[in-house]
Amino acid sequence: MTDPNPATGRGRAPAPWRTALITGASAGIGREMARQLAAQGTHIVAVARDKARLEDLAREVAEAGHGVEVEVLPADLTDPAQLAAVESRLAETGESGGRPIDLLVNNAGFGTYGSFVELDRDGEEREIRLNVVAVVRLTHAALGPMIARGRGTVINVSSVAGLQSRPGNATYGATKAFVSLFSEAIHAELAGTGVTLTVVHPGFTHTEFQQRAGIEGRRIPGPLWQTAEECVRETLAAARAGKPWVVTGWPNKAVAAAIPLAPRGLRRRVAALVSSRL
């Protein structure tokens, strides 16, 4: 009998990837990505700052009995030396013992909320380093070996916040807008190489992100939320199909479709109003 739970991966075709490197794998979308891929037979290289939580993920996957390994790689991607270590892991060809990476998931990121002039300047720079610089460098590090092998996939996690400027969310939205446009352009550049890049735009997803960003408990209507399981399921389906762009969740799809139809000034006013009421 086919397992009706899509998060387990049983009853589904195996993932087309042998080994995935996932940043931000200790919690939220990244951890769920590791769970679903492992259930479909993909080995995992788990990257995050918190070594203890990565080791907990490795134990969880081992106990699930999927027959895959989880390689724990602690790293703060805002630190140039630690980011370089992850770049080196992406460049491995298998000759030195490390499995070649044929799926990179750039998921690590964080947001800051509030008036830009009142936010910590160093914190804003760190946000840009993680959400933009790390994504660019890791994508570049992964693509060279993938193109040489003629196969591979990159998934870059953006956000619906990157589709429209919103006061009180300036730096985060701008970083995600960069990820979206950068990723779409690279997808086009990869045509004919056997390598694809998919950028995903989640909306409000039940993870630790809101707590860390300081927006937990705001008045966000229930229908706007989705689970990490739903988000990851849609993302992996889009990546398997080689799609350049996916917005997860039907409310987010509706918002994304409506944004280009409205005049920019109106969009800006509505965004400001929404932000003030959350």
PDB file of C-alpha atoms in Angstrom:
ATOM      1  CA  MET A   1       0.000   0.000   0.000  1.00  0.00           C
ATOM      2  CA  THR A   2       1.244   3.493  -0.798  1.00  0.00           C
ATOM      3  CA  ASP A   3       1.927   5.559   2.289  1.00  0.00           C
ATOM      4  CA  PRO A   4      -0.465   8.563   2.171  1.00  0.00           C
ATOM      5  CA  ASN A   5       1.961  10.727   4.132  1.00  0.00           C
ATOM      6  CA  PRO A   6       4.125  12.591   1.590  1.00  0.00           C
ATOM      7  CA  ALA A   7       6.639  13.570   4.248  1.00  0.00           C
ATOM      8  CA  THR A   8       7.814   9.980   4.617  1.00  0.00           C
ATOM      9  CA  GLY A   9       8.729   9.551   0.985  1.00  0.00           C
ATOM     10  CA  ARG A  10       7.454   5.942   0.966  1.00  0.00           C
ATOM     11  CA  GLY A  11       5.313   5.101  -2.013  1.00  0.00           C
ATOM     12  CA  ARG A  12       7.030   7.811  -4.073  1.00  0.00           C
ATOM     13  CA  ALA A  13       9.675   7.648  -6.752  1.00  0.00           C
ATOM     14  CA  PRO A  14      13.227   7.916  -5.401  1.00  0.00           C
ATOM     15  CA  ALA A  15      14.785  11.353  -5.490  1.00  0.00           C
ATOM     16  CA  PRO A  16      17.051  11.895  -8.519  1.00  0.00           C
ATOM     17  CA  TRP A  17      19.878  13.129  -6.284  1.00  0.00           C
ATOM     18  CA  ARG A  18      22.526  10.990  -4.598  1.00  0.00           C
ATOM     19  CA  THR A  19      23.859  13.580  -2.131  1.00  0.00           C
ATOM     20  CA  ALA A  20      22.401  16.912  -1.063  1.00  0.00           C
ATOM     21  CA  LEU A  21      24.117  19.703   0.829  1.00  0.00           C
ATOM     22  CA  ILE A  22      21.532  21.712   2.772  1.00  0.00           C
ATOM     23  CA  THR A  23      22.297  24.962   4.572  1.00  0.00           C
ATOM     24  CA  GLY A  24      20.176  25.942   7.544  1.00  0.00           C
ATOM     25  CA  ALA A  25      19.516  22.230   8.055  1.00  0.00           C
ATOM     26  CA  SER A  26      19.128  22.343  11.834  1.00  0.00           C
ATOM     27  CA  ALA A  27      15.507  23.547  11.838  1.00  0.00           C
ATOM     28  CA  GLY A  28      12.484  24.558   9.800  1.00  0.00           C
ATOM     29  CA  ILE A  29      12.424  24.136   6.042  1.00  0.00           C
ATOM     30  CA  GLY A  30      16.047  22.948   5.943  1.00  0.00           C
ATOM     31  CA  ARG A  31      15.494  20.173   8.475  1.00  0.00           C
ATOM     32  CA  GLU A  32      12.299  19.067   6.729  1.00  0.00           C
ATOM     33  CA  MET A  33      14.170  19.088   3.416  1.00  0.00           C
ATOM     34  CA  ALA A  34      16.716  16.716   4.945  1.00  0.00           C
ATOM     35  CA  ARG A  35      13.963  14.434   6.256  1.00  0.00           C
ATOM     36  CA  GLN A  36      12.123  14.156   2.954  1.00  0.00           C
ATOM     37  CA  LEU A  37      15.246  13.696   0.862  1.00  0.00           C
ATOM     38  CA  ALA A  38      16.648  11.086   3.239  1.00  0.00           C
ATOM     39  CA  ALA A  39      13.349   9.197   3.095  1.00  0.00           C
ATOM     40  CA  GLN A  40      13.772   9.059  -0.691  1.00  0.00           C
ATOM     41  CA  GLY A  41      17.324   7.720  -0.525  1.00  0.00           C
ATOM     42  CA  THR A  42      19.461  10.867  -0.731  1.00  0.00           C
ATOM     43  CA  HIS A  43      22.553  11.196   1.476  1.00  0.00           C
ATOM     44  CA  ILE A  44      22.700  14.494   3.352  1.00  0.00           C
ATOM     45  CA  VAL A  45      25.450  16.989   4.145  1.00  0.00           C
ATOM     46  CA  ALA A  46      23.844  19.127   6.842  1.00  0.00           C
ATOM     47  CA  VAL A  47      25.166  22.657   7.359  1.00  0.00           C
ATOM     48  CA  ALA A  48      24.225  25.049  10.182  1.00  0.00           C
ATOM     49  CA  ARG A  49      25.840  26.822  13.117  1.00  0.00           C
ATOM     50  CA  ASP A  50      24.397  24.537  15.798  1.00  0.00           C
ATOM     51  CA  LYS A  51      26.423  21.303  15.818  1.00  0.00           C
ATOM     52  CA  ALA A  52      24.284  19.693  18.511  1.00  0.00           C
ATOM     53  CA  ARG A  53      21.105  20.141  16.491  1.00  0.00           C
ATOM     54  CA  LEU A  54      22.784  18.810  13.353  1.00  0.00           C
ATOM     55  CA  GLU A  55      23.885  15.732  15.287  1.00  0.00           C
ATOM     56  CA  ASP A  56      20.308  15.315  16.515  1.00  0.00           C
ATOM     57  CA  LEU A  57      19.150  15.391  12.893  1.00  0.00           C
ATOM     58  CA  ALA A  58      21.745  12.750  12.000  1.00  0.00           C
ATOM     59  CA  ARG A  59      20.439  10.497  14.803  1.00  0.00           C
ATOM     60  CA  GLU A  60      16.855  11.022  13.703  1.00  0.00           C
ATOM     61  CA  VAL A  61      17.650  10.033  10.118  1.00  0.00           C
ATOM     62  CA  ALA A  62      19.687   7.015  11.258  1.00  0.00           C
ATOM     63  CA  GLU A  63      16.853   5.804  13.477  1.00  0.00           C
ATOM     64  CA  ALA A  64      14.381   6.175  10.599  1.00  0.00           C
ATOM     65  CA  GLY A  65      16.263   3.396   8.771  1.00  0.00           C
ATOM     66  CA  HIS A  66      16.421   4.947   5.313  1.00  0.00           C
ATOM     67  CA  GLY A  67      19.910   3.563   4.683  1.00  0.00           C
ATOM     68  CA  VAL A  68      21.473   6.966   4.055  1.00  0.00           C
ATOM     69  CA  GLU A  69      24.173   8.916   5.873  1.00  0.00           C
ATOM     70  CA  VAL A  70      24.068  12.412   7.318  1.00  0.00           C
ATOM     71  CA  GLU A  71      27.395  14.234   7.265  1.00  0.00           C
ATOM     72  CA  VAL A  72      27.443  17.015   9.861  1.00  0.00           C
ATOM     73  CA  LEU A  73      29.230  20.198   8.760  1.00  0.00           C
ATOM     74  CA  PRO A  74      28.881  23.012  11.337  1.00  0.00           C
ATOM     75  CA  ALA A  75      29.494  26.453   9.846  1.00  0.00           C
ATOM     76  CA  ASP A  76      28.528  30.077  10.288  1.00  0.00           C
ATOM     77  CA  LEU A  77      28.107  31.193   6.688  1.00  0.00           C
ATOM     78  CA  THR A  78      28.616  34.854   7.602  1.00  0.00           C
ATOM     79  CA  ASP A  79      32.222  34.018   8.537  1.00  0.00           C
ATOM     80  CA  PRO A  80      34.434  34.003   5.404  1.00  0.00           C
ATOM     81  CA  ALA A  81      36.672  31.142   6.600  1.00  0.00           C
ATOM     82  CA  GLN A  82      33.742  28.899   7.537  1.00  0.00           C
ATOM     83  CA  LEU A  83      31.932  29.760   4.306  1.00  0.00           C
ATOM     84  CA  ALA A  84      35.082  28.771   2.401  1.00  0.00           C
ATOM     85  CA  ALA A  85      35.037  25.366   4.112  1.00  0.00           C
ATOM     86  CA  VAL A  86      31.533  24.724   2.779  1.00  0.00           C
ATOM     87  CA  GLU A  87      32.609  25.901  -0.682  1.00  0.00           C
ATOM     88  CA  SER A  88      35.437  23.355  -0.545  1.00  0.00           C
ATOM     89  CA  ARG A  89      32.984  20.602   0.370  1.00  0.00           C
ATOM     90  CA  LEU A  90      30.868  21.491  -2.671  1.00  0.00           C
ATOM     91  CA  ALA A  91      33.951  21.208  -4.888  1.00  0.00           C
ATOM     92  CA  GLU A  92      34.771  17.625  -3.828  1.00  0.00           C
ATOM     93  CA  THR A  93      34.695  15.099  -6.640  1.00  0.00           C
ATOM     94  CA  GLY A  94      34.692  11.927  -4.558  1.00  0.00           C
ATOM     95  CA  GLU A  95      38.357  11.133  -5.059  1.00  0.00           C
ATOM     96  CA  SER A  96      39.212  12.174  -1.481  1.00  0.00           C
ATOM     97  CA  GLY A  97      36.322  10.249   0.072  1.00  0.00           C
ATOM     98  CA  GLY A  98      33.591  12.882   0.198  1.00  0.00           C
ATOM     99  CA  ARG A  99      30.536  12.160  -1.903  1.00  0.00           C
ATOM    100  CA  PRO A 100      30.070  14.617  -4.803  1.00  0.00           C
ATOM    101  CA  ILE A 101      27.175  16.987  -4.245  1.00  0.00           C
ATOM    102  CA  ASP A 102      24.489  16.858  -6.910  1.00  0.00           C
ATOM    103  CA  LEU A 103      21.888  18.919  -5.028  1.00  0.00           C
ATOM    104  CA  LEU A 104      22.617  22.183  -3.206  1.00  0.00           C
ATOM    105  CA  VAL A 105      19.850  23.724  -1.121  1.00  0.00           C
ATOM    106  CA  ASN A 106      20.645  27.315  -0.162  1.00  0.00           C
ATOM    107  CA  ASN A 107      18.148  27.597   2.673  1.00  0.00           C
ATOM    108  CA  ALA A 108      20.007  29.414   5.467  1.00  0.00           C
ATOM    109  CA  GLY A 109      18.793  32.930   6.084  1.00  0.00           C
ATOM    110  CA  PHE A 110      17.225  35.278   8.584  1.00  0.00           C
ATOM    111  CA  GLY A 111      15.145  38.431   8.619  1.00  0.00           C
ATOM    112  CA  THR A 112      15.085  41.651  10.590  1.00  0.00           C
ATOM    113  CA  TYR A 113      11.905  43.626  11.132  1.00  0.00           C
ATOM    114  CA  GLY A 114      11.369  47.259  12.137  1.00  0.00           C
ATOM    115  CA  SER A 115      12.315  50.718  10.972  1.00  0.00           C
ATOM    116  CA  PHE A 116      15.586  50.478   9.067  1.00  0.00           C
ATOM    117  CA  VAL A 117      17.178  53.463  10.813  1.00  0.00           C
ATOM    118  CA  GLU A 118      16.466  51.900  14.211  1.00  0.00           C
ATOM    119  CA  LEU A 119      17.930  48.487  13.385  1.00  0.00           C
ATOM    120  CA  ASP A 120      21.524  47.548  14.186  1.00  0.00           C
ATOM    121  CA  ARG A 121      23.778  48.365  11.222  1.00  0.00           C
ATOM    122  CA  ASP A 122      26.067  45.377  11.803  1.00  0.00           C
ATOM    123  CA  GLY A 123      23.050  43.099  12.002  1.00  0.00           C
ATOM    124  CA  GLU A 124      21.777  44.372   8.670  1.00  0.00           C
ATOM    125  CA  GLU A 125      25.165  43.712   7.087  1.00  0.00           C
ATOM    126  CA  ARG A 126      25.237  40.207   8.564  1.00  0.00           C
ATOM    127  CA  GLU A 127      21.784  39.591   7.064  1.00  0.00           C
ATOM    128  CA  ILE A 128      23.111  40.560   3.638  1.00  0.00           C
ATOM    129  CA  ARG A 129      26.167  38.331   4.088  1.00  0.00           C
ATOM    130  CA  LEU A 130      24.009  35.298   4.850  1.00  0.00           C
ATOM    131  CA  ASN A 131      21.042  35.904   2.555  1.00  0.00           C
ATOM    132  CA  VAL A 132      23.010  37.165  -0.451  1.00  0.00           C
ATOM    133  CA  VAL A 133      26.790  36.685  -0.294  1.00  0.00           C
ATOM    134  CA  ALA A 134      26.644  33.082   0.940  1.00  0.00           C
ATOM    135  CA  VAL A 135      24.019  32.189  -1.671  1.00  0.00           C
ATOM    136  CA  VAL A 136      26.135  33.638  -4.493  1.00  0.00           C
ATOM    137  CA  ARG A 137      29.366  31.990  -3.367  1.00  0.00           C
ATOM    138  CA  LEU A 138      27.853  28.567  -2.665  1.00  0.00           C
ATOM    139  CA  THR A 139      25.882  28.565  -5.912  1.00  0.00           C
ATOM    140  CA  HIS A 140      29.080  29.386  -7.804  1.00  0.00           C
ATOM    141  CA  ALA A 141      31.039  26.704  -5.945  1.00  0.00           C
ATOM    142  CA  ALA A 142      28.419  24.050  -6.699  1.00  0.00           C
ATOM    143  CA  LEU A 143      27.776  24.801 -10.352  1.00  0.00           C
ATOM    144  CA  GLY A 144      31.293  24.225 -11.681  1.00  0.00           C
ATOM    145  CA  PRO A 145      31.500  20.552 -10.616  1.00  0.00           C
ATOM    146  CA  MET A 146      27.860  19.942 -11.545  1.00  0.00           C
ATOM    147  CA  ILE A 147      28.321  21.292 -15.063  1.00  0.00           C
ATOM    148  CA  ALA A 148      31.491  19.209 -15.462  1.00  0.00           C
ATOM    149  CA  ARG A 149      29.476  16.086 -14.569  1.00  0.00           C
ATOM    150  CA  GLY A 150      26.540  17.144 -16.724  1.00  0.00           C
ATOM    151  CA  ARG A 151      23.981  16.802 -13.921  1.00  0.00           C
ATOM    152  CA  GLY A 152      22.897  18.490 -10.741  1.00  0.00           C
ATOM    153  CA  THR A 153      20.410  20.856  -9.151  1.00  0.00           C
ATOM    154  CA  VAL A 154      20.499  24.003  -7.045  1.00  0.00           C
ATOM    155  CA  ILE A 155      17.522  25.114  -4.977  1.00  0.00           C
ATOM    156  CA  ASN A 156      17.669  28.686  -3.688  1.00  0.00           C
ATOM    157  CA  VAL A 157      15.123  29.593  -1.037  1.00  0.00           C
ATOM    158  CA  SER A 158      13.773  33.103  -1.551  1.00  0.00           C
ATOM    159  CA  SER A 159      10.461  34.407  -0.171  1.00  0.00           C
ATOM    160  CA  VAL A 160       7.257  36.076  -1.267  1.00  0.00           C
ATOM    161  CA  ALA A 161       8.709  39.017   0.693  1.00  0.00           C
ATOM    162  CA  GLY A 162      11.124  39.430  -2.215  1.00  0.00           C
ATOM    163  CA  LEU A 163       8.314  40.059  -4.695  1.00  0.00           C
ATOM    164  CA  GLN A 164       7.211  43.413  -3.275  1.00  0.00           C
ATOM    165  CA  SER A 165       8.888  46.085  -1.154  1.00  0.00           C
ATOM    166  CA  ARG A 166       7.382  46.368   2.305  1.00  0.00           C
ATOM    167  CA  PRO A 167       8.183  48.982   4.942  1.00  0.00           C
ATOM    168  CA  GLY A 168       9.526  47.459   8.112  1.00  0.00           C
ATOM    169  CA  ASN A 169      11.033  44.600   6.141  1.00  0.00           C
ATOM    170  CA  ALA A 170      13.420  46.532   3.892  1.00  0.00           C
ATOM    171  CA  THR A 171      16.687  44.597   4.070  1.00  0.00           C
ATOM    172  CA  TYR A 172      15.127  41.148   4.213  1.00  0.00           C
ATOM    173  CA  GLY A 173      12.840  41.848   1.256  1.00  0.00           C
ATOM    174  CA  ALA A 174      15.722  43.291  -0.750  1.00  0.00           C
ATOM    175  CA  THR A 175      17.946  40.283  -0.087  1.00  0.00           C
ATOM    176  CA  LYS A 176      15.201  37.927  -1.201  1.00  0.00           C
ATOM    177  CA  ALA A 177      14.514  40.015  -4.309  1.00  0.00           C
ATOM    178  CA  PHE A 178      18.191  39.592  -5.161  1.00  0.00           C
ATOM    179  CA  VAL A 179      17.964  35.821  -4.675  1.00  0.00           C
ATOM    180  CA  SER A 180      14.907  35.635  -6.938  1.00  0.00           C
ATOM    181  CA  LEU A 181      16.327  37.627  -9.846  1.00  0.00           C
ATOM    182  CA  PHE A 182      19.808  36.138  -9.530  1.00  0.00           C
ATOM    183  CA  SER A 183      18.419  32.613  -9.528  1.00  0.00           C
ATOM    184  CA  GLU A 184      16.098  33.123 -12.478  1.00  0.00           C
ATOM    185  CA  ALA A 185      18.960  34.491 -14.549  1.00  0.00           C
ATOM    186  CA  ILE A 186      21.286  31.613 -13.648  1.00  0.00           C
ATOM    187  CA  HIS A 187      18.563  29.103 -14.525  1.00  0.00           C
ATOM    188  CA  ALA A 188      18.528  30.538 -18.055  1.00  0.00           C
ATOM    189  CA  GLU A 189      22.324  30.457 -18.278  1.00  0.00           C
ATOM    190  CA  LEU A 190      22.308  26.740 -17.405  1.00  0.00           C
ATOM    191  CA  ALA A 191      20.195  25.720 -20.424  1.00  0.00           C
ATOM    192  CA  GLY A 192      21.687  22.695 -22.151  1.00  0.00           C
ATOM    193  CA  THR A 193      24.159  21.842 -19.367  1.00  0.00           C
ATOM    194  CA  GLY A 194      22.112  19.125 -17.631  1.00  0.00           C
ATOM    195  CA  VAL A 195      22.076  21.305 -14.504  1.00  0.00           C
ATOM    196  CA  THR A 196      19.046  23.235 -13.269  1.00  0.00           C
ATOM    197  CA  LEU A 197      18.356  25.897 -10.673  1.00  0.00           C
ATOM    198  CA  THR A 198      14.987  26.379  -9.000  1.00  0.00           C
ATOM    199  CA  VAL A 199      14.136  29.344  -6.779  1.00  0.00           C
ATOM    200  CA  VAL A 200      11.340  28.846  -4.249  1.00  0.00           C
ATOM    201  CA  HIS A 201       9.155  31.531  -2.668  1.00  0.00           C
ATOM    202  CA  PRO A 202       7.554  30.389   0.586  1.00  0.00           C
ATOM    203  CA  GLY A 203       5.225  32.632   2.546  1.00  0.00           C
ATOM    204  CA  PHE A 204       4.378  32.297   6.234  1.00  0.00           C
ATOM    205  CA  THR A 205       5.615  28.822   7.173  1.00  0.00           C
ATOM    206  CA  HIS A 206       5.422  27.226  10.604  1.00  0.00           C
ATOM    207  CA  THR A 207       9.117  27.249  11.590  1.00  0.00           C
ATOM    208  CA  GLU A 208      11.357  29.022  14.092  1.00  0.00           C
ATOM    209  CA  PHE A 209      11.962  31.842  11.601  1.00  0.00           C
ATOM    210  CA  GLN A 210       9.214  34.102  12.987  1.00  0.00           C
ATOM    211  CA  GLN A 211      10.399  33.690  16.574  1.00  0.00           C
ATOM    212  CA  ARG A 212      13.989  34.525  15.643  1.00  0.00           C
ATOM    213  CA  ALA A 213      12.856  37.514  13.582  1.00  0.00           C
ATOM    214  CA  GLY A 214      10.802  38.867  16.468  1.00  0.00           C
ATOM    215  CA  ILE A 215       7.402  38.627  14.727  1.00  0.00           C
ATOM    216  CA  GLU A 216       5.975  35.601  16.526  1.00  0.00           C
ATOM    217  CA  GLY A 217       2.414  36.199  17.666  1.00  0.00           C
ATOM    218  CA  ARG A 218       1.549  38.919  15.138  1.00  0.00           C
ATOM    219  CA  ARG A 219      -1.954  38.916  13.675  1.00  0.00           C
ATOM    220  CA  ILE A 220      -1.341  36.727  10.636  1.00  0.00           C
ATOM    221  CA  PRO A 221      -4.536  34.971   9.427  1.00  0.00           C
ATOM    222  CA  GLY A 222      -4.447  31.178   9.683  1.00  0.00           C
ATOM    223  CA  PRO A 223      -5.131  30.483   5.978  1.00  0.00           C
ATOM    224  CA  LEU A 224      -1.917  32.315   5.050  1.00  0.00           C
ATOM    225  CA  TRP A 225       0.211  29.756   6.866  1.00  0.00           C
ATOM    226  CA  GLN A 226       1.567  26.508   5.497  1.00  0.00           C
ATOM    227  CA  THR A 227       3.601  23.737   7.045  1.00  0.00           C
ATOM    228  CA  ALA A 228       7.249  23.069   6.305  1.00  0.00           C
ATOM    229  CA  GLU A 229       6.200  19.646   4.991  1.00  0.00           C
ATOM    230  CA  GLU A 230       3.900  21.222   2.391  1.00  0.00           C
ATOM    231  CA  CYS A 231       6.499  23.777   1.387  1.00  0.00           C
ATOM    232  CA  VAL A 232       9.241  21.190   0.923  1.00  0.00           C
ATOM    233  CA  ARG A 233       6.971  18.816  -0.991  1.00  0.00           C
ATOM    234  CA  GLU A 234       6.101  21.526  -3.527  1.00  0.00           C
ATOM    235  CA  THR A 235       9.716  22.666  -3.747  1.00  0.00           C
ATOM    236  CA  LEU A 236      11.123  19.214  -4.472  1.00  0.00           C
ATOM    237  CA  ALA A 237       8.445  18.544  -7.087  1.00  0.00           C
ATOM    238  CA  ALA A 238       9.366  21.776  -8.876  1.00  0.00           C
ATOM    239  CA  ALA A 239      13.092  21.017  -8.685  1.00  0.00           C
ATOM    240  CA  ARG A 240      12.585  17.494 -10.067  1.00  0.00           C
ATOM    241  CA  ALA A 241      10.727  19.039 -13.004  1.00  0.00           C
ATOM    242  CA  GLY A 242      13.539  21.539 -13.578  1.00  0.00           C
ATOM    243  CA  LYS A 243      11.260  24.538 -13.064  1.00  0.00           C
ATOM    244  CA  PRO A 244      12.967  27.915 -12.685  1.00  0.00           C
ATOM    245  CA  TRP A 245      10.514  29.404 -10.194  1.00  0.00           C
ATOM    246  CA  VAL A 246       7.909  28.167  -7.714  1.00  0.00           C
ATOM    247  CA  VAL A 247       5.669  29.920  -5.203  1.00  0.00           C
ATOM    248  CA  THR A 248       4.455  27.526  -2.518  1.00  0.00           C
ATOM    249  CA  GLY A 249       0.936  27.542  -1.078  1.00  0.00           C
ATOM    250  CA  TRP A 250      -2.210  28.721  -2.838  1.00  0.00           C
ATOM    251  CA  PRO A 251      -2.535  32.059  -0.925  1.00  0.00           C
ATOM    252  CA  ASN A 252       1.035  32.936  -1.901  1.00  0.00           C
ATOM    253  CA  LYS A 253       0.390  31.956  -5.517  1.00  0.00           C
ATOM    254  CA  ALA A 254      -2.608  34.306  -5.571  1.00  0.00           C
ATOM    255  CA  VAL A 255      -0.581  37.181  -4.098  1.00  0.00           C
ATOM    256  CA  ALA A 256       2.307  36.588  -6.521  1.00  0.00           C
ATOM    257  CA  ALA A 257      -0.079  36.597  -9.482  1.00  0.00           C
ATOM    258  CA  ALA A 258      -1.763  39.834  -8.352  1.00  0.00           C
ATOM    259  CA  ILE A 259       1.379  41.867  -7.613  1.00  0.00           C
ATOM    260  CA  PRO A 260       2.395  42.644 -11.232  1.00  0.00           C
ATOM    261  CA  LEU A 261      -1.161  43.728 -12.100  1.00  0.00           C
ATOM    262  CA  ALA A 262      -1.304  46.614  -9.611  1.00  0.00           C
ATOM    263  CA  PRO A 263       0.398  50.011 -10.072  1.00  0.00           C
ATOM    264  CA  ARG A 264       3.646  50.292  -8.126  1.00  0.00           C
ATOM    265  CA  GLY A 265       2.393  53.165  -5.952  1.00  0.00           C
ATOM    266  CA  LEU A 266      -0.726  51.252  -4.973  1.00  0.00           C
ATOM    267  CA  ARG A 267       1.302  48.151  -4.194  1.00  0.00           C
ATOM    268  CA  ARG A 268       3.585  50.185  -1.956  1.00  0.00           C
ATOM    269  CA  ARG A 269       0.656  51.723  -0.049  1.00  0.00           C
ATOM    270  CA  VAL A 270      -1.057  48.381   0.434  1.00  0.00           C
ATOM    271  CA  ALA A 271       2.198  46.789   1.607  1.00  0.00           C
ATOM    272  CA  ALA A 272       2.684  49.580   4.158  1.00  0.00           C
ATOM    273  CA  LEU A 273      -0.878  49.160   5.408  1.00  0.00           C
ATOM    274  CA  VAL A 274      -0.518  45.391   5.747  1.00  0.00           C
ATOM    275  CA  SER A 275       2.774  45.736   7.606  1.00  0.00           C
ATOM    276  CA  SER A 276       1.285  48.231  10.057  1.00  0.00           C
ATOM    277  CA  ARG A 277      -1.548  45.846  10.948  1.00  0.00           C
ATOM    278  CA  LEU A 278       0.458  42.676  11.458  1.00  0.00           C
TER     279      LEU A 278
END
